[in-house]
mmCIF file of C-alpha atoms (C1' of nucleotides) in Angstrom:
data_model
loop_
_atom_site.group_PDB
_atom_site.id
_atom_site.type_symbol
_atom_site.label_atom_id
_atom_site.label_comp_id
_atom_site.label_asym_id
_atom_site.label_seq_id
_atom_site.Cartn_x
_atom_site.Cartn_y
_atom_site.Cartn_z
ATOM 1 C CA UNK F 215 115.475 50.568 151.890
ATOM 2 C CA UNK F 216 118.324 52.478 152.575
ATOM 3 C CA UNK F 217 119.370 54.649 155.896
ATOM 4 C CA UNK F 218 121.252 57.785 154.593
ATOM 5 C CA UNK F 219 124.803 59.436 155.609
ATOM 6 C CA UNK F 220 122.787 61.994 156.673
ATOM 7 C CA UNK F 221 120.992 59.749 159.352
ATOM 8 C CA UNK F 222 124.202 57.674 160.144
ATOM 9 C CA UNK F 223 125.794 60.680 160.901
ATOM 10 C CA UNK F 224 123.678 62.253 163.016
ATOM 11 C CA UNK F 225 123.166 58.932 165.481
ATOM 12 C CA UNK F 226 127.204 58.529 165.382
ATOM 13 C CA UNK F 227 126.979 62.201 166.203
ATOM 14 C CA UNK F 228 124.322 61.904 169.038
ATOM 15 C CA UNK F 229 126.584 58.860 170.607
ATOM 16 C CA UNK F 230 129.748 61.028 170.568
ATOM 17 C CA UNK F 231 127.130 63.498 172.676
ATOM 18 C CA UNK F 232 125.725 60.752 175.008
ATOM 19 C CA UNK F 233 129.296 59.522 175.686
ATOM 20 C CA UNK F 234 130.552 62.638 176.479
ATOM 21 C CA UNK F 235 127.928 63.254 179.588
ATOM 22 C CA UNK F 236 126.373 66.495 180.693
ATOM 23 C CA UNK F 237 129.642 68.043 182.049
ATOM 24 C CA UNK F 238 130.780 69.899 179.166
ATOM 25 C CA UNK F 239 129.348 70.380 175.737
ATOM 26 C CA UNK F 240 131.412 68.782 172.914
ATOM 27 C CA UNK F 241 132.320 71.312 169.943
ATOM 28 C CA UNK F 242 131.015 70.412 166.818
ATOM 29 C CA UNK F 243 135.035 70.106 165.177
ATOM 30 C CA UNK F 244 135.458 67.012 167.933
ATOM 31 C CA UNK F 245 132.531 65.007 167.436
ATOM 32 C CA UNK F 246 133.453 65.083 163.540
ATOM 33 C CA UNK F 247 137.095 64.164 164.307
ATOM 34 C CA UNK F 248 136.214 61.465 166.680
ATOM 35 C CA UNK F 249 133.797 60.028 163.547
ATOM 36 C CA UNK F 250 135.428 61.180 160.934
ATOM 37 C CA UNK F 251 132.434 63.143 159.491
ATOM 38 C CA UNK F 252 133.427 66.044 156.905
ATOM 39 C CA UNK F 253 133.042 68.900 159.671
ATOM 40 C CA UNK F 254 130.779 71.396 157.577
ATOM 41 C CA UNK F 255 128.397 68.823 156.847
ATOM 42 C CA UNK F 256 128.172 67.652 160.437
ATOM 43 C CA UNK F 257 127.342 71.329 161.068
ATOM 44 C CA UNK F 258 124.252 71.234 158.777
ATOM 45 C CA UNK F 259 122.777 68.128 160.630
ATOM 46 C CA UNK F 260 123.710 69.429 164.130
ATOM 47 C CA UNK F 261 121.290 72.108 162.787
ATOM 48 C CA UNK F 262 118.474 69.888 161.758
ATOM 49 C CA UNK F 263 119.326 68.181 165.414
ATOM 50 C CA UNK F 264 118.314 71.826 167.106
ATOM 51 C CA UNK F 265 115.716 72.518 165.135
ATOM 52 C CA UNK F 266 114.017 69.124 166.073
ATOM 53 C CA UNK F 267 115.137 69.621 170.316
ATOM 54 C CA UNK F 268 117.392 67.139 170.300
ATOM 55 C CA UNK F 269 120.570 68.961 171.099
ATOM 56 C CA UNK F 270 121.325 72.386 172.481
ATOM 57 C CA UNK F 271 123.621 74.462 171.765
ATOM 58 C CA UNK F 272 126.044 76.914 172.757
ATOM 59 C CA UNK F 273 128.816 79.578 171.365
ATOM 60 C CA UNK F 274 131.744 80.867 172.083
ATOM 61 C CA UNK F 275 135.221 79.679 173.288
ATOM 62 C CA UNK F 276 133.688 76.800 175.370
ATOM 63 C CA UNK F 277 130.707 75.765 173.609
ATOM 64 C CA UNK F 278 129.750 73.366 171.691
ATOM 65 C CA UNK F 279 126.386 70.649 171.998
ATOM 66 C CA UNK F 280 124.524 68.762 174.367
ATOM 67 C CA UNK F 281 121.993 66.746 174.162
ATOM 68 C CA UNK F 282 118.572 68.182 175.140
ATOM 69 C CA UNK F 283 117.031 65.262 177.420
ATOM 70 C CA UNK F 284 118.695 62.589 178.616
ATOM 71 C CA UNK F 285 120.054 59.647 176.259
ATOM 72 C CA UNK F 286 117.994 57.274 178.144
ATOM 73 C CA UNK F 287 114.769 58.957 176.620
ATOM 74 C CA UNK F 288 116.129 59.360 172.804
ATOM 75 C CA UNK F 289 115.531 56.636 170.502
ATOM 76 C CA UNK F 290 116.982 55.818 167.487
ATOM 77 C CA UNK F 291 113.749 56.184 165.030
ATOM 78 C CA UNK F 292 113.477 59.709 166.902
ATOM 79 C CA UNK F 293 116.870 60.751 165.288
ATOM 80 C CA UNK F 294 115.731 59.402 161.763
ATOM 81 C CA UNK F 295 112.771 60.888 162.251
ATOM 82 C CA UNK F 296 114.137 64.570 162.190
ATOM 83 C CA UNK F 297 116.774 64.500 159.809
ATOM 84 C CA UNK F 298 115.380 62.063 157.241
ATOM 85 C CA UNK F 299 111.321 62.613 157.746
ATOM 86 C CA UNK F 300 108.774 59.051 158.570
ATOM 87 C CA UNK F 301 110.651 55.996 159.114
ATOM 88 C CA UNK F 302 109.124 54.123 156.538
ATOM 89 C CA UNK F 303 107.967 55.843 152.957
ATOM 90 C CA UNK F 304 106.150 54.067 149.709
ATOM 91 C CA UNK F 305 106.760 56.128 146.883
ATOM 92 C CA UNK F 306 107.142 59.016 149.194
ATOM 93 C CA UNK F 307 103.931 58.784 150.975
ATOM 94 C CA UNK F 308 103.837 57.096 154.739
ATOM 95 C CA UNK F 309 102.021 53.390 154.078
ATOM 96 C CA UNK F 310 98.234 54.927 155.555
ATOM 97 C CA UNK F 311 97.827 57.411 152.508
ATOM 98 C CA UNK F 312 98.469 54.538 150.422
ATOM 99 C CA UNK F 313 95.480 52.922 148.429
ATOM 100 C CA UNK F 314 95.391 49.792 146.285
ATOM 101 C CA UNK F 315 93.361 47.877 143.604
ATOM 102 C CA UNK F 316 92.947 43.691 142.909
ATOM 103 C CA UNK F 317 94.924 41.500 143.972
ATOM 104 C CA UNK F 318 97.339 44.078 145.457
ATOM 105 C CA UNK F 319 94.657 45.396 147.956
ATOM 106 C CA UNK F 320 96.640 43.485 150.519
ATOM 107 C CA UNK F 321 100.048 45.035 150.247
ATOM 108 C CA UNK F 322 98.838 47.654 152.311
ATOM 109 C CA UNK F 323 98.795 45.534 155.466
ATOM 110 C CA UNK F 324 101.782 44.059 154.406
ATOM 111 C CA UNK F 325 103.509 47.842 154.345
ATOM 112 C CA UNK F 326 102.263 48.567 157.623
ATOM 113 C CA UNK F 327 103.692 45.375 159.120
ATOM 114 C CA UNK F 328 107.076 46.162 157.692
ATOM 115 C CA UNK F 329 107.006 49.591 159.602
ATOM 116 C CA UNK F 330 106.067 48.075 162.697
ATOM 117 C CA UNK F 331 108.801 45.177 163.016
ATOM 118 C CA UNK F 332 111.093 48.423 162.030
ATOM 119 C CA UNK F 333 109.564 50.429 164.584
ATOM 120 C CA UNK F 334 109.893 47.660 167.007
ATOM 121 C CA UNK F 335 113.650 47.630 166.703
ATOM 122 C CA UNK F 336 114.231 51.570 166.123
ATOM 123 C CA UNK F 337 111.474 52.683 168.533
ATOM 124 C CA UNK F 338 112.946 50.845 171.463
ATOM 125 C CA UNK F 339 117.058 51.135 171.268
ATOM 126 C CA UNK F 340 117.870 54.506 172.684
ATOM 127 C CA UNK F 341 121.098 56.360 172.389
ATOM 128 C CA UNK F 342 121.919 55.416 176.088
ATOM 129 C CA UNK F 343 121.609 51.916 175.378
ATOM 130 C CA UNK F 344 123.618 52.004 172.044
ATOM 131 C CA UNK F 345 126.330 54.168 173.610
ATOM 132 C CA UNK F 346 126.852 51.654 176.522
ATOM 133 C CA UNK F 347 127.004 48.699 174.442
ATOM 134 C CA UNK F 348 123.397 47.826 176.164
ATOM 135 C CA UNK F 349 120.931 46.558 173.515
ATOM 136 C CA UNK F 350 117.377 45.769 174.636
ATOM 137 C CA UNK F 351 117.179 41.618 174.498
ATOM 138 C CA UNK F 352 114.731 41.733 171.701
ATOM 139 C CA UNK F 353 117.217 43.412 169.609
ATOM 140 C CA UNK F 354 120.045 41.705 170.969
ATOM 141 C CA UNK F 355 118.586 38.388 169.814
ATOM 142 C CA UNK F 356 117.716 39.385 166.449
ATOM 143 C CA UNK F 357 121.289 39.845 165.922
ATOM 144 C CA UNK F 358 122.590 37.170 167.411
ATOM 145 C CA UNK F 359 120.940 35.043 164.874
ATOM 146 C CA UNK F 360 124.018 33.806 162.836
ATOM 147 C CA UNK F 361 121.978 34.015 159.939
ATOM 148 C CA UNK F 362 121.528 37.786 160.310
ATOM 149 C CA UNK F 363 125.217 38.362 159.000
ATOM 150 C CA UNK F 364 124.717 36.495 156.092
ATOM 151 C CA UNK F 365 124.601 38.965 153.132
ATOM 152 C CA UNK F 366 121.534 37.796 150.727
ATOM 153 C CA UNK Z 261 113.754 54.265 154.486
ATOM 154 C CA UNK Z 262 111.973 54.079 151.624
ATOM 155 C CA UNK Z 263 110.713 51.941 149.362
ATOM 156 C CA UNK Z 264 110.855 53.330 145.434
ATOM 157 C CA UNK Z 265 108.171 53.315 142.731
ATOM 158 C CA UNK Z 266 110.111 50.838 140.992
ATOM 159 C CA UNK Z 267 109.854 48.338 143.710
ATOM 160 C CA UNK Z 268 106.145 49.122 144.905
ATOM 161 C CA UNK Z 269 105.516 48.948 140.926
ATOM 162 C CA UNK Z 270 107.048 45.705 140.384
ATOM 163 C CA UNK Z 271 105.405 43.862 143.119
ATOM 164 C CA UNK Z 272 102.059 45.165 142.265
ATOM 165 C CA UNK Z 273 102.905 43.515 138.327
ATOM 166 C CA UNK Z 274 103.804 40.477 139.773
ATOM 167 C CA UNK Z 275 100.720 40.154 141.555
ATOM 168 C CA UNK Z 276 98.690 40.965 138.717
ATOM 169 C CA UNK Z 277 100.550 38.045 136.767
ATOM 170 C CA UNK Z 278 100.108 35.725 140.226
ATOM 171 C CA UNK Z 279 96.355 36.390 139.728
ATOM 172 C CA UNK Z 280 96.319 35.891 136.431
ATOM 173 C CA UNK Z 281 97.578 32.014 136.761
ATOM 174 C CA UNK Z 282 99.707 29.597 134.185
ATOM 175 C CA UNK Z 283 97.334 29.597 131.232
ATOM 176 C CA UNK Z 284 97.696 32.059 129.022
ATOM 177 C CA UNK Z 285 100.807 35.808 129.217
ATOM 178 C CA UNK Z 286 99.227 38.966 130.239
ATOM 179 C CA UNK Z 287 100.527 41.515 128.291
ATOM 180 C CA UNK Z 288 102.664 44.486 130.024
ATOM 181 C CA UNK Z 289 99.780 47.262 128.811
ATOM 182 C CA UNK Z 290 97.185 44.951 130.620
ATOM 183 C CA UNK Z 291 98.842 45.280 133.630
ATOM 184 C CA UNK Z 292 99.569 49.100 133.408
ATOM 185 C CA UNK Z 293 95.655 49.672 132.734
ATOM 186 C CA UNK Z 294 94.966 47.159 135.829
ATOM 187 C CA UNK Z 295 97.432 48.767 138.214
ATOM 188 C CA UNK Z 296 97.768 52.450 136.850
ATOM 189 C CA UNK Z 297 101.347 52.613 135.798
ATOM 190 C CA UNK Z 298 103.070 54.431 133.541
ATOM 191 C CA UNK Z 299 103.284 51.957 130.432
ATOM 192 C CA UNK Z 300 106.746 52.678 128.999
ATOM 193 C CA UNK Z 301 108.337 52.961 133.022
ATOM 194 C CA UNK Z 302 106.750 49.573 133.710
ATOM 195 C CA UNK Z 303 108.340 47.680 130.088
ATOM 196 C CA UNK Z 304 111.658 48.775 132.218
ATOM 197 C CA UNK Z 305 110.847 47.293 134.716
ATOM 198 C CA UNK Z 306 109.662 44.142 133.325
ATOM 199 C CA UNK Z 307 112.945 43.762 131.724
ATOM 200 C CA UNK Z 308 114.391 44.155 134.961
ATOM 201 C CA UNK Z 309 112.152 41.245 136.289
ATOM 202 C CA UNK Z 310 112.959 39.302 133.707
ATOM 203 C CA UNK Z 311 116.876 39.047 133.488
ATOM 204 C CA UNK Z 312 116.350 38.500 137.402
ATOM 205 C CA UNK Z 313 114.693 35.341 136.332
ATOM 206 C CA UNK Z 314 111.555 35.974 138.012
ATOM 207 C CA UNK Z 315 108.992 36.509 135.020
ATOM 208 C CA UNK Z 316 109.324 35.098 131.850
ATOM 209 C CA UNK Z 317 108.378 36.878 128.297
ATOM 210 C CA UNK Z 318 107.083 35.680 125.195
ATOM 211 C CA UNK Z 319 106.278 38.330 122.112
ATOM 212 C CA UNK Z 320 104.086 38.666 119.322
ATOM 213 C CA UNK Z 321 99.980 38.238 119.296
ATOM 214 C CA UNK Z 322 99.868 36.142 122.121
ATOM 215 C CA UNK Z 323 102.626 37.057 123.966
ATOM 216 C CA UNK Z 324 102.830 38.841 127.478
ATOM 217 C CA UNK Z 325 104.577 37.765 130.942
ATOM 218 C CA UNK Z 326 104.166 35.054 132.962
ATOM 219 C CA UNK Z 327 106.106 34.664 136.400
ATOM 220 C CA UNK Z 328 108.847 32.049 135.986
ATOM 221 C CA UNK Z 329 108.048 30.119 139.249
ATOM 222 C CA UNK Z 330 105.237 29.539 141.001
ATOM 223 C CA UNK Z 331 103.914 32.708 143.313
ATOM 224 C CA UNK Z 332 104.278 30.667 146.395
ATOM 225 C CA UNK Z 333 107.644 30.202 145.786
ATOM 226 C CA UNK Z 334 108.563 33.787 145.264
ATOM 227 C CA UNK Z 335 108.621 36.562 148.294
ATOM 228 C CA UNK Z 336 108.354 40.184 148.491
ATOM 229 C CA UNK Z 337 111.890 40.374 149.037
ATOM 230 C CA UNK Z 338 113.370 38.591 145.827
ATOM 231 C CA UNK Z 339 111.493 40.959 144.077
ATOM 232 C CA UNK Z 340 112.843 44.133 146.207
ATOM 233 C CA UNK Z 341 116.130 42.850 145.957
ATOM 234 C CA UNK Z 342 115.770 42.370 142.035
ATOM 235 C CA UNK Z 343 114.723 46.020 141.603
ATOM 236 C CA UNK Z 344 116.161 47.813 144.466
ATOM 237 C CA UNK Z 345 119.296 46.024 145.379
ATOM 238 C CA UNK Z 346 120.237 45.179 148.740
ATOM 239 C CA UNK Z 347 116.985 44.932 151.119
ATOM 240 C CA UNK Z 348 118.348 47.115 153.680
ATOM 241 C CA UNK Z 349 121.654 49.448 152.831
ATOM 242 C CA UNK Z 350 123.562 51.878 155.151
ATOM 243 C CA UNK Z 351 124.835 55.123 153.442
ATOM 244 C CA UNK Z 352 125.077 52.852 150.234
ATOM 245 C CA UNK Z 353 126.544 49.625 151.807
ATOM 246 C CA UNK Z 354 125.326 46.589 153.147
ATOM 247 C CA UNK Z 355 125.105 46.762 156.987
ATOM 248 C CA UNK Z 356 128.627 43.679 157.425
ATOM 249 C CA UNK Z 357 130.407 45.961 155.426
ATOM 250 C CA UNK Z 358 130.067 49.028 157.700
ATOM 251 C CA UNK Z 359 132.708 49.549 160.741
ATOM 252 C CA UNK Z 360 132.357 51.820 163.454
ATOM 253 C CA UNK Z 361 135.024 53.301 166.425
ATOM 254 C CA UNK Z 362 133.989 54.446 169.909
ATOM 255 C CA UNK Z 363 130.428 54.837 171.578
ATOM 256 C CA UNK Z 364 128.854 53.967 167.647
ATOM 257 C CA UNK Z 365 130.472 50.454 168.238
ATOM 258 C CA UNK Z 366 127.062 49.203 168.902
ATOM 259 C CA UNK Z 367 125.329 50.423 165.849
ATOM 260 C CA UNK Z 368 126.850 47.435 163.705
ATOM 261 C CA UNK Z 369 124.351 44.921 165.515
ATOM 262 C CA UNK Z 370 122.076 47.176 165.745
ATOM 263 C CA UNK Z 371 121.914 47.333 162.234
ATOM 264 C CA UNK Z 372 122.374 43.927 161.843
ATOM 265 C CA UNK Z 373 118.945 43.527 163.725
ATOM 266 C CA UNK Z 374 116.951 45.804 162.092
ATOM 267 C CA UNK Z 375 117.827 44.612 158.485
ATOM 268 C CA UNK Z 376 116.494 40.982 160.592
ATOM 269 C CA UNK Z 377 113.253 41.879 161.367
ATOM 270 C CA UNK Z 378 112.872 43.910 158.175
ATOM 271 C CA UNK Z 379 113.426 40.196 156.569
ATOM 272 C CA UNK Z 380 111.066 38.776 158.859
ATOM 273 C CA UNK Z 381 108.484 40.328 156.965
ATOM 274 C CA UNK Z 382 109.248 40.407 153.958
ATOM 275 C CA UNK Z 383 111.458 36.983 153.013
ATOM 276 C CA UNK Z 384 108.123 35.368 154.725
ATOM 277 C CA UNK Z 385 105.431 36.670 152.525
ATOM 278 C CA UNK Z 386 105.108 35.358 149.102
ATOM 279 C CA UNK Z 387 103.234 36.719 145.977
ATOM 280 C CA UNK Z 388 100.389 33.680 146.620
ATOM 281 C CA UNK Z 389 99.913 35.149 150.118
ATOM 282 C CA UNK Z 390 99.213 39.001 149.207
ATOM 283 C CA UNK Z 391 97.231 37.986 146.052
ATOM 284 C CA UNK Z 392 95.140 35.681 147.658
ATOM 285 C CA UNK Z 393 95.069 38.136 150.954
ATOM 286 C CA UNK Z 394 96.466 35.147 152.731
ATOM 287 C CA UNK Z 395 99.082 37.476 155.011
ATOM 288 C CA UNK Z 396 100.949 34.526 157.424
ATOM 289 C CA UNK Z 397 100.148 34.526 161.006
ATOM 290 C CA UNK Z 398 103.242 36.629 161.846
ATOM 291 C CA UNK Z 399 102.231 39.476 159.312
ATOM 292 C CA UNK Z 400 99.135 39.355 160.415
ATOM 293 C CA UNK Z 401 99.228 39.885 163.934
ATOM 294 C CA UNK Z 402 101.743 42.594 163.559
ATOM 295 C CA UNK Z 403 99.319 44.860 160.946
ATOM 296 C CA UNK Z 404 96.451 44.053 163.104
ATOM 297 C CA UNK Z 405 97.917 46.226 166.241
ATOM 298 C CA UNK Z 406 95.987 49.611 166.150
ATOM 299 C CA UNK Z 407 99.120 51.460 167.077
ATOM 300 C CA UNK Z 408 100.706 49.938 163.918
ATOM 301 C CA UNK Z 409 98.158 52.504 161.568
ATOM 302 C CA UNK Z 410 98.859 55.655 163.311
ATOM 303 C CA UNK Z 411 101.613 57.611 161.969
ATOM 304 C CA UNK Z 412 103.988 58.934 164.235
ATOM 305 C "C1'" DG R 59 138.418 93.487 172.170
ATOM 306 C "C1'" DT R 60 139.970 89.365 170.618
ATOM 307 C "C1'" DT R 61 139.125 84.645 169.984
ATOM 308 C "C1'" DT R 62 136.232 80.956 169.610
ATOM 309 C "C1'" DT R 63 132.377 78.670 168.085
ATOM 310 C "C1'" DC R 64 127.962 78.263 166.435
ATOM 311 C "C1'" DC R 65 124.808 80.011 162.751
ATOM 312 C "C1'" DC R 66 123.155 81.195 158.085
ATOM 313 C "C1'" DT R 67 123.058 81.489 153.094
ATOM 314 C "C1'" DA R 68 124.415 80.106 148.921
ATOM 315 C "C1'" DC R 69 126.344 77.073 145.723
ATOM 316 C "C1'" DA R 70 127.478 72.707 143.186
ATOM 317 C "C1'" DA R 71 128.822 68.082 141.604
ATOM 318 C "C1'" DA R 72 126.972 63.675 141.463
ATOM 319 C "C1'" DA R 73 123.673 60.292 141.875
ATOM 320 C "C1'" DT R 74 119.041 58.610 141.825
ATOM 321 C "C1'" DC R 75 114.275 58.704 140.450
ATOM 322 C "C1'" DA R 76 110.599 58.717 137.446
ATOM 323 C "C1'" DG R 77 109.604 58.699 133.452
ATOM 324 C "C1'" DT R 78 109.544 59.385 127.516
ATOM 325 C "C1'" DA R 79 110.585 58.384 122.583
ATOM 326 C "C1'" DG R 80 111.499 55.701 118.730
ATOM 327 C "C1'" DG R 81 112.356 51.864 116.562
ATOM 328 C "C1'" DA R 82 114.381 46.818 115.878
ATOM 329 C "C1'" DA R 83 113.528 41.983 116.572
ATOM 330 C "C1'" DA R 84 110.738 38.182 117.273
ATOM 331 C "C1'" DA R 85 106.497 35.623 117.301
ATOM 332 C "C1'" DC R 86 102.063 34.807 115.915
ATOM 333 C "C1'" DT R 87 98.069 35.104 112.269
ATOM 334 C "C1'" DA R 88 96.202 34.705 107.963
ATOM 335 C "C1'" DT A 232 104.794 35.449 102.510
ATOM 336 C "C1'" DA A 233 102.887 39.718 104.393
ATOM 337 C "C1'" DG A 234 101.092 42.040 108.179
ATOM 338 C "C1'" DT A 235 100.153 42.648 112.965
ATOM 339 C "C1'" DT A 236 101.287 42.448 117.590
ATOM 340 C "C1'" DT A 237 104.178 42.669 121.369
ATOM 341 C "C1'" DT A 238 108.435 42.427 123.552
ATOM 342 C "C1'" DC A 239 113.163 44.272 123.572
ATOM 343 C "C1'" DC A 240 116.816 47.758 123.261
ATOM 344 C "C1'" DT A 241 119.066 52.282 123.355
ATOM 345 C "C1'" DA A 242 119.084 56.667 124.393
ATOM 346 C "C1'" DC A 243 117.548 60.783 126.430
ATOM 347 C "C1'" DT A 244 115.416 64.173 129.758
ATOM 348 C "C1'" DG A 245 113.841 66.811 133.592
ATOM 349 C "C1'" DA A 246 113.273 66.944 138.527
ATOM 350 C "C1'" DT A 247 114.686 65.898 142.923
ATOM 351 C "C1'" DT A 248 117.781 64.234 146.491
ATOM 352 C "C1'" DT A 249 122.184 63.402 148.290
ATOM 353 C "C1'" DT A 250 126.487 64.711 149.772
ATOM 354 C "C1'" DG A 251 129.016 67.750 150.339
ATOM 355 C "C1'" DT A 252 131.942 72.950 150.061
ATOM 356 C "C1'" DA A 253 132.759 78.035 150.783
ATOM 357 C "C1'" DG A 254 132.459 82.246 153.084
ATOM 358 C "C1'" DG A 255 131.182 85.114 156.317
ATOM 359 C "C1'" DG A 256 127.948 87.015 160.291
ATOM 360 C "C1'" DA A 257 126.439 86.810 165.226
ATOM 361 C "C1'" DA A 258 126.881 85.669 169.822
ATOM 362 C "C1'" DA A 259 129.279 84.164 173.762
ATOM 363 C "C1'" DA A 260 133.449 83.515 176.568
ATOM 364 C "C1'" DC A 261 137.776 85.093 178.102
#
DNA sequence: GTTTTCCCTACAAAATCAGTAGGAAAACTA
DNA sequence: TAGTTTTCCTACTGATTTTGTAGGGAAAAC
């Protein structure tokens, strides 16, 4: 289970946005500076970021992006969501389309309680709260667990 | 975040063999006929089970696989990580090793989290549990929401 | 009208995924 | 011992995805 550049990129991109307020928009050359994103790539996911309203955009000398609601109401599944597709795939299908026979009828429930204890972290954390150093208790408790930073 | 046809294959082997019991191997074309997998793609993957200790072989006219511990004793997760790697990965690296500057400071623990309650689910479940449709309480509850089966 | 910046298309190397093919080695059976 | 069965090993292939790069066109600001 593995979270892509392309979706790491895009949140780190989305925080540079959230940080930056609604005064100004932030050029696209900035936000991949300040992450160190290679800049024409960042371009195609701000892109994918329109296309699925969560920035705006604008040219010219002082343009740049913005995010199009505030950060408060953008979570962090909605940003994988649009550049990477449903949260949680088996074999490339989302876990309902799935169908199984014997004694694996029951990995079905099983899939669908994996996406929910992932939506239940990436459904609730918004940019807001990531940008401000803010996490929801729930999440903030999960890692807090010394255990959690354990590699295996 | 996806989980590959390698992994969803070899848990749904590994069940087969769970269900199966101690007596006698099942032989790797058995279980491709019982779970509809390619035969030759699943032989790969039984070699990959077995030099991660988890099933154990034994060839000629009465040979087949046979899981190397009991199924109560081995969890959805050993079997991920045998297959897949790391249970949860960030552009390719596990989430300790990632480091982040400015407003994306947050998205370390954040990550930290989510790779916790993926574990939750799946380091708690055993092969017993799904072959025997025996989820634990925890699972349970969580696929038994309504608003856990509806897609977006 | 010039500069800036987003916007669009196309390309490409590399990795991963999902298999296939053919046979060698070992174990069992008779 | 000979023959059958089944795992085990190596290699290969085609498709897709990932992670970028390159070059220029269109719109907005100044």
């Amino acid at each position: 289970m593995r979270i892509s550049a392309r979706a790491d990129y895009a949140v780190r991109a989305l925080l540079e946005l959230a940080a930056a307020g609604d005064e100004s928009p932030v050029k696209a050359e900035a936000i991949a500076d300040a992450q160190g994103i290679p800049h024409k790539f960042l371009e195609g996911i701000l892109t994918d970021l329109r296309r699925g309203r969560l920035v705006v955009s604008r040219r010219g000398g002082s343009g740049g992006y913005r995010l199009a609601a505030p950060a408060e109401t953008i979570t962090i599944a909605d940003v994988i969501r649009v550049v990477e597709g449903p949260l949680v795939s088996v074999r490339g299908a989302r876990p309902p389309e799935l169908s199984y026979t014997g004694p694996a009828e029951a990995l079905l429930p099983l899939w669908i309680a994996l996406r929910a204890n992932v939506r239940k972290v990436l459904d609730e954390v918004t940019l807001a709260d990531v940008a401000a150093n803010r996490l929801p208790v729930l999440v903030r408790t999960l890692a807090e667990d010394p255990g959690a930073w354990t590699n295996p």
